[in-house]
């Protein structure tokens, strides 16, 4: 199999590329390098620089490299930014996806893995279990989450209409790095945001400490990016053995919640920068707890996360020091 990985020079994408090649699969990266970094990629992996809105280039790339499967990660992905720039998010994430799918179906590519998000759930009602299952109603609270849910609909409908085997992978909170040079360079998620504050010598902020959780702060499910990459390999291989038009929708998480306060304390312990956090008002739309039910992905793919939260923080810190010596 030869897999086209859109957004493959990004933080998550580069890990997927390495996991694919380590598993013996051929990979080709398609990325506009707006946020991706070419130096994250192995030298032997071809890089095509281009936009997911460029149908002609996509068609040529699929034909030239004889692509037999696509992992579509290329997207804009900041929740707050999506509220300010909804037209940009819908154009990139939905029209970009439509353009990719049009090229894929025209080329007769049989397998398609879509990068979705737990943002599709919004503020989920988890009931007594406290876990978000794949059957939990999807009520996204941001344009970003809306585009991911619309993307799932589009992927599923296209698969059924054109005999494309598809998988929608709903990521929870991704962290860590397989190697320092692959670390996340953005400062948009909790761990790098705390790193930035601590290295500046300023207190990290916790948004709200009066939630209905054990310590009053939000609880989230964190997944190591290396485990996430392995889930893509498992999903890709499952699709190659699946019937045309089959589809999967799976949570990719650990099934364990960690509070913002506990994560902040662990970061202080790992980095040696211990500063008491400041409590700020709640951010609008932050759910109290979002933790994945991870049993379905294990049953379907035989996949289970191997790394714990300390692994995530330790590897992310090594990456932070690599980029901020």
XYZ file of C-alpha atoms in Angstrom:
325
model
C 0.000 0.000 0.000
C 1.038 3.561 -0.684
C -0.680 6.100 1.559
C -1.060 9.780 0.813
C -0.973 11.627 4.126
C -2.389 15.121 3.824
C -1.013 17.414 6.503
C 1.801 14.911 6.948
C 4.392 17.535 7.862
C 2.342 18.670 10.855
C 2.748 17.597 14.464
C 0.355 14.656 14.297
C 0.948 14.004 10.612
C 4.701 13.523 10.989
C 4.081 10.920 13.681
C 1.620 9.119 11.413
C 4.208 9.141 8.606
C 6.843 7.583 10.860
C 4.441 4.980 12.210
C 3.354 4.050 8.683
C 6.884 3.697 7.364
C 7.974 1.766 10.462
C 5.124 -0.649 9.773
C 6.391 -1.226 6.237
C 3.853 0.969 4.448
C 4.840 3.467 1.755
C 3.987 7.100 2.515
C 3.719 10.271 0.443
C 3.104 13.596 2.188
C 0.861 16.338 0.813
C 1.117 19.559 2.822
C 0.960 23.307 2.172
C 3.530 23.868 4.966
C 1.434 26.654 6.466
C 1.979 25.032 9.864
C 3.889 21.891 8.890
C 7.670 21.554 8.859
C 9.465 19.705 6.086
C 12.336 18.812 8.428
C 10.012 16.544 10.413
C 9.878 14.098 7.499
C 12.235 11.207 6.770
C 14.410 11.913 3.743
C 12.981 8.987 1.796
C 9.358 10.176 2.069
C 8.261 12.308 -0.922
C 6.739 15.707 -0.078
C 4.268 17.402 -2.403
C 3.717 21.012 -1.400
C 0.174 22.069 -2.169
C -3.274 23.026 -0.962
C -6.134 20.620 -0.328
C -8.195 23.027 -2.448
C -6.019 22.326 -5.512
C -7.949 19.560 -7.250
C -5.611 19.277 -10.243
C -2.509 18.876 -8.096
C -4.262 16.301 -5.944
C -5.246 14.298 -9.020
C -1.710 14.418 -10.401
C -0.260 13.398 -7.035
C -2.596 10.431 -6.668
C -1.721 9.228 -10.164
C 2.031 9.908 -10.083
C 2.569 8.078 -6.785
C -0.006 5.343 -7.429
C -1.778 6.065 -4.170
C -3.876 3.219 -2.788
C -5.092 4.867 0.435
C -5.426 8.333 1.965
C -5.070 9.561 5.548
C -6.592 13.042 5.618
C -5.238 15.169 8.456
C -4.855 18.557 6.755
C -7.150 21.039 8.510
C -7.346 24.187 10.568
C -7.848 23.103 14.160
C -8.027 25.894 16.738
C -11.409 26.117 18.443
C -11.116 29.773 19.453
C -9.834 30.813 16.044
C -12.726 29.009 14.372
C -15.206 31.217 16.240
C -13.511 34.290 14.776
C -12.924 32.817 11.306
C -15.807 30.442 10.530
C -15.677 31.025 6.779
C -11.992 30.086 6.695
C -12.655 26.936 8.733
C -15.537 25.779 6.564
C -13.540 26.448 3.390
C -10.413 24.622 4.581
C -11.988 21.804 6.547
C -15.137 21.070 4.553
C -14.460 22.336 1.023
C -10.875 21.094 1.309
C -12.128 17.664 2.339
C -14.700 17.657 -0.482
C -11.952 18.481 -2.982
C -9.752 15.659 -1.675
C -12.634 13.171 -1.791
C -13.506 14.200 -5.336
C -9.945 13.472 -6.442
C -9.863 10.236 -4.448
C -13.067 8.855 -5.928
C -12.065 9.874 -9.468
C -8.794 7.988 -9.005
C -10.513 4.898 -7.611
C -8.568 4.948 -4.342
C -10.263 2.337 -2.099
C -9.402 3.419 1.491
C -9.795 6.702 3.373
C -8.968 7.558 7.009
C -10.349 10.870 8.279
C -8.912 12.871 11.170
C -11.912 13.863 13.282
C -12.107 15.175 16.836
C -13.822 14.832 20.190
C -14.963 18.410 19.497
C -17.890 16.843 17.614
C -19.439 15.952 20.991
C -19.540 19.481 22.391
C -20.652 19.343 26.021
C -21.670 15.688 26.228
C -24.187 14.166 28.610
C -22.318 11.015 29.588
C -24.796 9.656 32.112
C -23.711 7.397 34.936
C -20.626 6.027 33.127
C -18.947 9.416 32.799
C -17.560 8.258 29.450
C -18.182 9.531 25.942
C -19.070 6.662 23.599
C -19.246 6.786 19.831
C -23.043 6.769 20.230
C -23.108 9.874 22.440
C -25.089 12.578 20.598
C -22.875 14.997 18.682
C -23.642 18.637 19.498
C -20.495 20.614 18.584
C -20.090 24.024 20.194
C -17.648 25.653 17.771
C -17.264 26.028 14.011
C -14.240 23.751 14.277
C -16.324 20.976 15.833
C -19.062 21.575 13.261
C -16.616 21.176 10.389
C -15.344 17.901 11.809
C -18.861 16.527 12.203
C -19.801 17.678 8.707
C -16.580 16.045 7.521
C -17.607 12.725 9.042
C -20.970 12.934 7.282
C -19.279 13.715 3.982
C -16.729 10.920 4.331
C -19.382 8.365 5.256
C -21.779 9.382 2.464
C -18.989 9.401 -0.130
C -17.814 5.997 0.978
C -21.257 4.490 0.615
C -21.878 6.115 -2.752
C -18.498 5.250 -4.285
C -17.486 2.026 -2.545
C -14.780 3.721 -0.463
C -13.889 1.991 2.824
C -13.668 4.739 5.457
C -12.727 5.357 9.076
C -13.488 8.474 11.128
C -11.075 8.732 14.054
C -12.216 11.049 16.848
C -9.077 12.257 18.615
C -9.185 13.302 22.243
C -6.411 15.520 23.716
C -3.163 14.765 21.910
C 0.183 15.307 23.660
C 3.791 14.164 23.790
C 6.318 13.396 21.073
C 8.096 10.328 19.724
C 11.277 12.397 19.387
C 12.161 15.989 20.322
C 12.279 17.123 16.690
C 8.686 15.962 16.169
C 7.227 17.919 19.091
C 4.287 20.263 18.756
C 5.513 23.785 18.008
C 2.162 25.450 18.710
C 1.157 26.926 22.057
C -2.563 26.230 21.889
C -3.057 23.196 24.120
C -2.699 22.829 27.888
C 0.763 21.273 28.131
C 2.677 23.720 25.877
C 0.684 26.616 27.356
C 1.876 25.643 30.838
C 5.437 25.128 29.548
C 5.427 28.643 28.149
C 4.232 30.187 31.403
C 6.649 28.255 33.584
C 9.691 29.031 31.449
C 8.716 32.706 31.558
C 8.570 32.472 35.337
C 4.871 33.308 35.412
C 2.084 31.275 36.969
C 0.029 29.035 34.662
C -3.692 29.690 34.574
C -6.552 27.361 35.360
C -9.864 28.425 33.876
C -12.419 27.659 36.548
C -12.105 25.578 39.711
C -15.787 25.171 40.545
C -16.777 22.391 38.141
C -18.531 19.252 39.341
C -15.291 17.233 39.282
C -13.160 15.805 42.106
C -10.887 18.871 42.364
C -13.180 21.414 40.713
C -11.152 21.715 37.485
C -11.975 20.331 34.047
C -11.163 16.693 33.342
C -9.851 15.539 29.972
C -8.643 12.356 28.295
C -5.039 12.700 27.042
C -3.555 10.464 24.354
C 0.134 10.207 23.442
C 0.694 11.182 19.830
C 2.693 7.986 19.234
C -0.292 5.909 20.327
C -2.530 8.002 18.089
C -0.198 7.356 15.156
C -0.327 3.614 15.822
C -4.122 3.822 15.774
C -3.896 5.234 12.246
C -1.779 2.300 11.139
C -4.296 -0.122 12.651
C -7.220 1.683 11.009
C -5.481 1.838 7.646
C -4.727 -1.879 7.676
C -8.263 -2.671 8.756
C -9.644 -0.735 5.785
C -7.488 -2.594 3.293
C -9.219 -5.799 4.407
C -12.717 -4.269 4.586
C -15.575 -4.458 2.127
C -16.109 -1.505 -0.243
C -18.365 1.115 1.335
C -17.758 -0.079 4.910
C -17.250 2.563 7.578
C -15.917 2.897 11.110
C -16.250 5.715 13.627
C -13.965 5.352 16.633
C -12.835 7.301 19.668
C -9.065 7.467 20.049
C -8.367 7.996 23.736
C -7.139 6.223 26.848
C -10.417 6.052 28.715
C -8.844 7.800 31.712
C -9.478 11.358 32.811
C -6.900 13.772 34.205
C -7.880 17.100 35.737
C -6.305 20.375 34.661
C -4.948 20.881 38.178
C -3.412 17.404 38.311
C -1.833 17.898 34.898
C -0.406 21.271 35.935
C 1.110 19.734 39.065
C 2.642 16.884 37.037
C 4.154 19.363 34.583
C 5.740 21.239 37.478
C 7.177 18.002 38.850
C 8.611 16.874 35.491
C 10.070 20.252 34.523
C 11.244 21.323 37.960
C 9.377 24.611 37.518
C 6.855 24.631 40.333
C 4.618 27.687 40.395
C 1.179 27.668 41.942
C -1.416 28.204 39.209
C -3.698 31.205 39.134
C -7.418 30.533 38.870
C -9.175 32.550 36.185
C -12.901 32.594 35.352
C -14.349 29.729 33.379
C -14.084 29.919 29.604
C -17.464 29.816 27.870
C -18.282 26.389 26.497
C -15.734 24.339 28.438
C -17.417 21.071 29.475
C -16.620 19.770 32.945
C -15.435 16.352 31.813
C -14.766 14.698 28.443
C -13.291 11.201 28.715
C -13.398 8.606 25.941
C -14.921 5.191 26.115
C -12.085 3.281 24.435
C -13.525 -0.233 24.302
C -14.856 -0.051 20.743
C -11.514 0.855 19.163
C -9.888 -2.034 21.010
C -12.569 -4.439 19.811
C -12.463 -3.204 16.211
C -8.735 -2.638 15.703
C -7.041 -4.495 18.543
C -5.468 -1.162 19.466
C -4.881 0.153 22.965
C -2.866 3.129 24.204
C 0.472 2.187 25.772
C 1.791 5.508 27.095
C 0.723 7.201 30.322
C 0.410 10.894 31.108
C 3.928 11.138 32.544
C 5.310 9.825 29.233
C 3.391 12.556 27.450
C 4.669 15.359 29.656
C 8.271 14.103 29.721
C 8.504 13.714 25.942
C 6.709 17.007 25.309
C 9.157 18.784 27.642
C 12.129 17.318 25.747
C 10.559 18.637 22.557
C 9.958 22.058 24.109
C 13.630 22.301 25.142
C 14.660 21.209 21.645
C 12.680 24.055 20.067
C 13.374 26.557 22.873
C 16.980 25.898 23.963
